[in-house]
PDB file of C-alpha atoms in Angstrom:
ATOM      1  CA  MET A 697       0.082  -0.278   0.518  1.00 38.00           C
ATOM      2  CA  ASN A 698       1.343   3.720  -0.595  1.00 47.00           C
ATOM      3  CA  SER A 699       1.077   6.274   1.605  1.00 56.00           C
ATOM      4  CA  ALA A 700      -0.539   8.514  -0.296  1.00 62.00           C
ATOM      5  CA  ASP A 701      -3.264   6.171  -0.847  1.00 71.00           C
ATOM      6  CA  VAL A 702      -3.901   6.837   2.896  1.00 65.00           C
ATOM      7  CA  THR A 703      -6.237   9.155   4.687  1.00 74.00           C
ATOM      8  CA  ALA A 704      -5.550   9.959   7.732  1.00 72.00           C
ATOM      9  CA  LEU A 705      -8.331  11.105  10.512  1.00 78.00           C
ATOM     10  CA  LYS A 706      -6.581  12.439  12.998  1.00 87.00           C
ATOM     11  CA  ALA A 707      -3.163  13.067  15.194  1.00 88.00           C
ATOM     12  CA  HIS A 708      -2.732  11.063  18.161  1.00 90.00           C
ATOM     13  CA  VAL A 709      -1.372  12.650  20.679  1.00 94.00           C
ATOM     14  CA  ALA A 710      -0.936  11.056  24.564  1.00 91.00           C
ATOM     15  CA  ILE A 711       1.052  12.029  27.341  1.00 93.00           C
ATOM     16  CA  ASN A 712       2.130  10.807  31.150  1.00 91.00           C
ATOM     17  CA  VAL A 713       0.466  12.076  34.118  1.00 93.00           C
ATOM     18  CA  ARG A 714       0.284  11.713  37.287  1.00 91.00           C
ATOM     19  CA  ASN A 715      -3.532  11.092  38.078  1.00 93.00           C
ATOM     20  CA  VAL A 716      -5.885  11.479  35.773  1.00 95.00           C
ATOM     21  CA  GLU A 717      -8.968  13.241  37.764  1.00 95.00           C
ATOM     22  CA  ALA A 718      -6.814  16.162  38.824  1.00 93.00           C
ATOM     23  CA  SER A 719      -6.048  16.599  34.820  1.00 95.00           C
ATOM     24  CA  LEU A 720      -9.544  15.584  33.051  1.00 97.00           C
ATOM     25  CA  GLU A 721     -10.535  18.952  35.346  1.00 96.00           C
ATOM     26  CA  PHE A 722      -8.360  21.372  33.040  1.00 97.00           C
ATOM     27  CA  TYR A 723      -8.334  19.639  29.941  1.00 97.00           C
ATOM     28  CA  ARG A 724     -12.678  19.700  29.723  1.00 97.00           C
ATOM     29  CA  LYS A 725     -11.971  23.705  29.922  1.00 97.00           C
ATOM     30  CA  LEU A 726      -8.658  23.956  27.362  1.00 96.00           C
ATOM     31  CA  PHE A 727     -10.549  21.238  25.020  1.00 96.00           C
ATOM     32  CA  GLY A 728     -14.197  22.286  25.635  1.00 96.00           C
ATOM     33  CA  ILE A 729     -16.060  19.359  25.762  1.00 97.00           C
ATOM     34  CA  GLU A 730     -16.604  16.226  28.541  1.00 98.00           C
ATOM     35  CA  PRO A 731     -13.911  12.833  27.628  1.00 97.00           C
ATOM     36  CA  CYS A 732     -15.522  10.086  25.479  1.00 96.00           C
ATOM     37  CA  LYS A 733     -13.625   7.218  27.930  1.00 95.00           C
ATOM     38  CA  VAL A 734     -12.510   7.649  30.809  1.00 95.00           C
ATOM     39  CA  ARG A 735     -11.355   4.151  33.187  1.00 95.00           C
ATOM     40  CA  LYS A 736      -9.344   3.648  35.878  1.00 93.00           C
ATOM     41  CA  GLY A 737      -5.331   5.861  35.129  1.00 93.00           C
ATOM     42  CA  TYR A 738      -7.025   6.612  31.467  1.00 94.00           C
ATOM     43  CA  ALA A 739      -9.368   8.568  29.588  1.00 95.00           C
ATOM     44  CA  LYS A 740      -9.770   9.815  25.910  1.00 95.00           C
ATOM     45  CA  PHE A 741     -10.585  13.302  24.619  1.00 97.00           C
ATOM     46  CA  ASP A 742     -12.388  13.481  20.550  1.00 96.00           C
ATOM     47  CA  VAL A 743     -11.267  16.692  19.729  1.00 96.00           C
ATOM     48  CA  SER A 744     -13.118  17.525  17.010  1.00 95.00           C
ATOM     49  CA  ASN A 745     -11.367  20.804  16.151  1.00 91.00           C
ATOM     50  CA  PRO A 746      -8.381  20.616  15.479  1.00 90.00           C
ATOM     51  CA  ALA A 747      -8.785  16.817  14.838  1.00 93.00           C
ATOM     52  CA  LEU A 748      -6.934  14.967  17.750  1.00 94.00           C
ATOM     53  CA  ASN A 749      -7.165  11.608  19.622  1.00 93.00           C
ATOM     54  CA  PHE A 750      -5.845  12.936  22.648  1.00 96.00           C
ATOM     55  CA  THR A 751      -5.347   9.836  26.271  1.00 94.00           C
ATOM     56  CA  LEU A 752      -4.355  10.862  29.414  1.00 94.00           C
ATOM     57  CA  ASN A 753      -2.309   8.017  30.695  1.00 92.00           C
ATOM     58  CA  GLN A 754      -1.505   7.620  34.165  1.00 92.00           C
ATOM     59  CA  VAL A 755       2.058   6.941  35.331  1.00 90.00           C
ATOM     60  CA  PRO A 756       3.997   7.393  38.147  1.00 86.00           C
ATOM     61  CA  PHE A 757       6.755  10.086  37.610  1.00 81.00           C
ATOM     62  CA  THR A 758       8.768  12.743  39.161  1.00 81.00           C
ATOM     63  CA  GLY A 759      10.291  16.219  37.488  1.00 77.00           C
ATOM     64  CA  ALA A 760       9.857  16.288  33.492  1.00 69.00           C
ATOM     65  CA  GLY A 761       9.017  14.688  31.346  1.00 65.00           C
ATOM     66  CA  ALA A 762      10.591  15.082  27.578  1.00 66.00           C
ATOM     67  CA  LEU A 763       8.067  16.904  26.197  1.00 81.00           C
ATOM     68  CA  SER A 764       8.420  20.203  25.071  1.00 80.00           C
ATOM     69  CA  HIS A 765       5.411  21.497  24.554  1.00 90.00           C
ATOM     70  CA  LEU A 766       2.104  21.072  22.806  1.00 93.00           C
ATOM     71  CA  GLY A 767       0.757  23.629  20.401  1.00 92.00           C
ATOM     72  CA  ILE A 768      -2.411  24.492  17.695  1.00 93.00           C
ATOM     73  CA  GLN A 769      -2.099  26.580  15.194  1.00 93.00           C
ATOM     74  CA  VAL A 770      -5.053  29.448  14.550  1.00 93.00           C
ATOM     75  CA  ALA A 771      -5.234  31.247  11.265  1.00 93.00           C
ATOM     76  CA  SER A 772      -5.188  34.807  13.064  1.00 94.00           C
ATOM     77  CA  THR A 773      -4.555  37.120  16.029  1.00 95.00           C
ATOM     78  CA  GLU A 774      -8.612  37.902  16.525  1.00 95.00           C
ATOM     79  CA  ASP A 775      -8.380  33.599  17.011  1.00 94.00           C
ATOM     80  CA  VAL A 776      -5.444  33.560  19.550  1.00 95.00           C
ATOM     81  CA  LEU A 777      -7.673  36.272  21.531  1.00 95.00           C
ATOM     82  CA  ALA A 778     -10.467  34.372  21.005  1.00 94.00           C
ATOM     83  CA  ILE A 779      -9.449  31.022  22.361  1.00 95.00           C
ATOM     84  CA  ARG A 780      -7.521  33.298  25.699  1.00 96.00           C
ATOM     85  CA  ARG A 781     -10.995  34.979  26.194  1.00 96.00           C
ATOM     86  CA  THR A 782     -12.164  30.479  26.473  1.00 95.00           C
ATOM     87  CA  TRP A 783      -9.692  29.474  28.302  1.00 96.00           C
ATOM     88  CA  THR A 784      -9.595  32.505  30.889  1.00 97.00           C
ATOM     89  CA  ASP A 785     -13.503  32.007  31.069  1.00 96.00           C
ATOM     90  CA  ALA A 786     -13.120  28.655  31.806  1.00 96.00           C
ATOM     91  CA  GLY A 787     -10.924  29.882  34.785  1.00 97.00           C
ATOM     92  CA  LEU A 788      -7.660  28.613  33.380  1.00 97.00           C
ATOM     93  CA  ILE A 789      -4.544  30.681  33.490  1.00 97.00           C
ATOM     94  CA  THR A 790      -2.860  32.497  30.148  1.00 97.00           C
ATOM     95  CA  ARG A 791       0.113  33.632  29.705  1.00 97.00           C
ATOM     96  CA  ASP A 792       0.558  35.691  26.660  1.00 97.00           C
ATOM     97  CA  GLU A 793       3.802  36.184  23.871  1.00 97.00           C
ATOM     98  CA  ILE A 794       3.066  38.937  21.379  1.00 95.00           C
ATOM     99  CA  LYS A 795       5.043  39.643  18.245  1.00 96.00           C
ATOM    100  CA  THR A 796       7.219  36.937  19.498  1.00 93.00           C
ATOM    101  CA  ASP A 797      10.217  35.487  17.897  1.00 90.00           C
ATOM    102  CA  CYS A 798       9.832  31.546  17.717  1.00 85.00           C
ATOM    103  CA  CYS A 799      10.866  29.183  15.927  1.00 84.00           C
ATOM    104  CA  TYR A 800      12.439  31.487  13.193  1.00 86.00           C
ATOM    105  CA  ALA A 801       8.859  33.342  12.936  1.00 89.00           C
ATOM    106  CA  LEU A 802       7.264  36.227  14.435  1.00 94.00           C
ATOM    107  CA  GLN A 803       4.198  34.858  16.403  1.00 95.00           C
ATOM    108  CA  ASP A 804       1.249  35.736  18.469  1.00 97.00           C
ATOM    109  CA  LYS A 805       0.524  32.987  21.323  1.00 96.00           C
ATOM    110  CA  THR A 806      -0.633  32.605  24.596  1.00 96.00           C
ATOM    111  CA  TRP A 807      -0.149  29.255  26.927  1.00 97.00           C
ATOM    112  CA  VAL A 808      -1.796  27.594  29.348  1.00 97.00           C
ATOM    113  CA  ARG A 809      -0.215  24.747  31.392  1.00 95.00           C
ATOM    114  CA  ASP A 810      -1.993  21.393  32.618  1.00 94.00           C
ATOM    115  CA  PRO A 811      -1.240  19.942  36.566  1.00 93.00           C
ATOM    116  CA  ASP A 812       1.390  18.426  35.086  1.00 91.00           C
ATOM    117  CA  GLY A 813       3.161  21.167  33.753  1.00 90.00           C
ATOM    118  CA  ASN A 814       2.902  19.664  29.909  1.00 92.00           C
ATOM    119  CA  GLU A 815       2.160  23.501  28.494  1.00 93.00           C
ATOM    120  CA  TRP A 816      -0.246  23.762  25.568  1.00 95.00           C
ATOM    121  CA  GLU A 817       0.083  27.239  23.384  1.00 95.00           C
ATOM    122  CA  VAL A 818      -2.711  28.369  21.527  1.00 94.00           C
ATOM    123  CA  PHE A 819      -0.363  30.596  18.387  1.00 93.00           C
ATOM    124  CA  VAL A 820      -0.611  32.417  15.254  1.00 94.00           C
ATOM    125  CA  VAL A 821       2.965  33.382  12.567  1.00 94.00           C
ATOM    126  CA  LEU A 822       2.965  36.913  11.429  1.00 96.00           C
ATOM    127  CA  GLU A 823       6.222  35.686   9.219  1.00 92.00           C
ATOM    128  CA  ASP A 824       7.687  32.756   9.056  1.00 89.00           C
ATOM    129  CA  ASN A 825      11.289  31.864   8.202  1.00 83.00           C
ATOM    130  CA  LEU A 826      12.795  34.431   9.801  1.00 81.00           C
ATOM    131  CA  PRO A 827      16.835  34.598   9.385  1.00 84.00           C
ATOM    132  CA  GLU A 828      18.564  32.706  12.031  1.00 79.00           C
ATOM    133  CA  LYS A 829      20.313  35.767  13.298  1.00 58.00           C
ATOM    134  CA  ARG A 830      19.185  38.934  13.183  1.00 51.00           C
ATOM    135  CA  SER A 831      20.922  42.308  14.042  1.00 50.00           C
ATOM    136  CA  ARG A 832      21.534  43.163  18.073  1.00 48.00           C
ATOM    137  CA  GLY A 833      18.926  45.864  18.189  1.00 48.00           C
ATOM    138  CA  ALA A 834      15.527  43.400  16.796  1.00 46.00           C
ATOM    139  CA  LEU A 835      16.725  41.125  18.863  1.00 45.00           C
ATOM    140  CA  ALA A 836      16.681  43.095  21.653  1.00 42.00           C
ATOM    141  CA  ALA A 837      13.483  44.191  21.352  1.00 41.00           C
ATOM    142  CA  LEU A 838      11.895  40.987  20.665  1.00 42.00           C
ATOM    143  CA  GLN A 839      14.188  39.114  23.475  1.00 41.00           C
ATOM    144  CA  PRO A 840      11.897  38.383  26.555  1.00 39.00           C
ATOM    145  CA  GLN A 841      12.504  41.058  29.851  1.00 36.00           C
ATOM    146  CA  ARG A 842      11.794  39.961  33.044  1.00 34.00           C
ATOM    147  CA  PRO A 843       8.710  36.729  34.191  1.00 38.00           C
ATOM    148  CA  GLY A 844       6.935  40.165  35.643  1.00 41.00           C
ATOM    149  CA  ASN A 845       7.162  42.880  32.697  1.00 40.00           C
ATOM    150  CA  ARG A 846       7.147  40.366  29.865  1.00 40.00           C
ATOM    151  CA  ALA A 847       3.373  38.907  30.996  1.00 41.00           C
ATOM    152  CA  ALA A 848       2.205  42.452  32.087  1.00 43.00           C
ATOM    153  CA  ARG A 849       3.267  44.132  28.369  1.00 44.00           C
ATOM    154  CA  CYS A 850       1.727  41.220  26.929  1.00 45.00           C
ATOM    155  CA  ARG A 851      -1.950  41.488  28.591  1.00 45.00           C
ATOM    156  CA  GLN A 852      -1.555  45.373  27.635  1.00 48.00           C
ATOM    157  CA  SER A 853      -0.764  44.673  24.264  1.00 50.00           C
ATOM    158  CA  LEU A 854      -3.529  41.830  23.704  1.00 51.00           C
ATOM    159  CA  ALA A 855      -6.194  44.347  25.814  1.00 52.00           C
ATOM    160  CA  ALA A 856      -4.820  46.661  22.766  1.00 51.00           C
ATOM    161  CA  LEU A 857      -5.068  44.386  19.990  1.00 54.00           C
ATOM    162  CA  ALA A 858      -8.886  43.402  21.780  1.00 53.00           C
ATOM    163  CA  ASN A 859      -9.491  46.717  21.401  1.00 53.00           C
ATOM    164  CA  GLU A 860      -8.992  46.989  18.123  1.00 52.00           C
ATOM    165  CA  ASN A 861     -11.501  44.362  16.667  1.00 49.00           C
TER     166      ASN A 861
END
């Protein structure tokens, strides 16, 4: 069978969590849906947008895992703001980055963290394929300052963007 003939239904991500019950509350809010299956030490979310088979697997562990982060790319800054509003309305704590230089692209994004420290971002790529090295002035403007200052700047930037829309 040629792989070009295969139709993928959806991506599957399975993460290890310390406590499925504690994680269920977070992921219900993150995805805005109920899990389709819950068993002892296991839960599954069948997410339609984006198409994702997402499972929680309870495993004892200490420290952080090898996972860097998870993300959902959207079409616009307005979409980032809409999901941010949904998450904050659900009681999740968001961390925003506006016009940030990440992965050699200029992006607007917001982040949340699950009970085990797994970070999720929703982001839009504003400009892609940035050069590997930029002038010191441009880099200094994009590099994060102290966390508290960056968060305040991002909230102000998001508020300004929201008021424009």
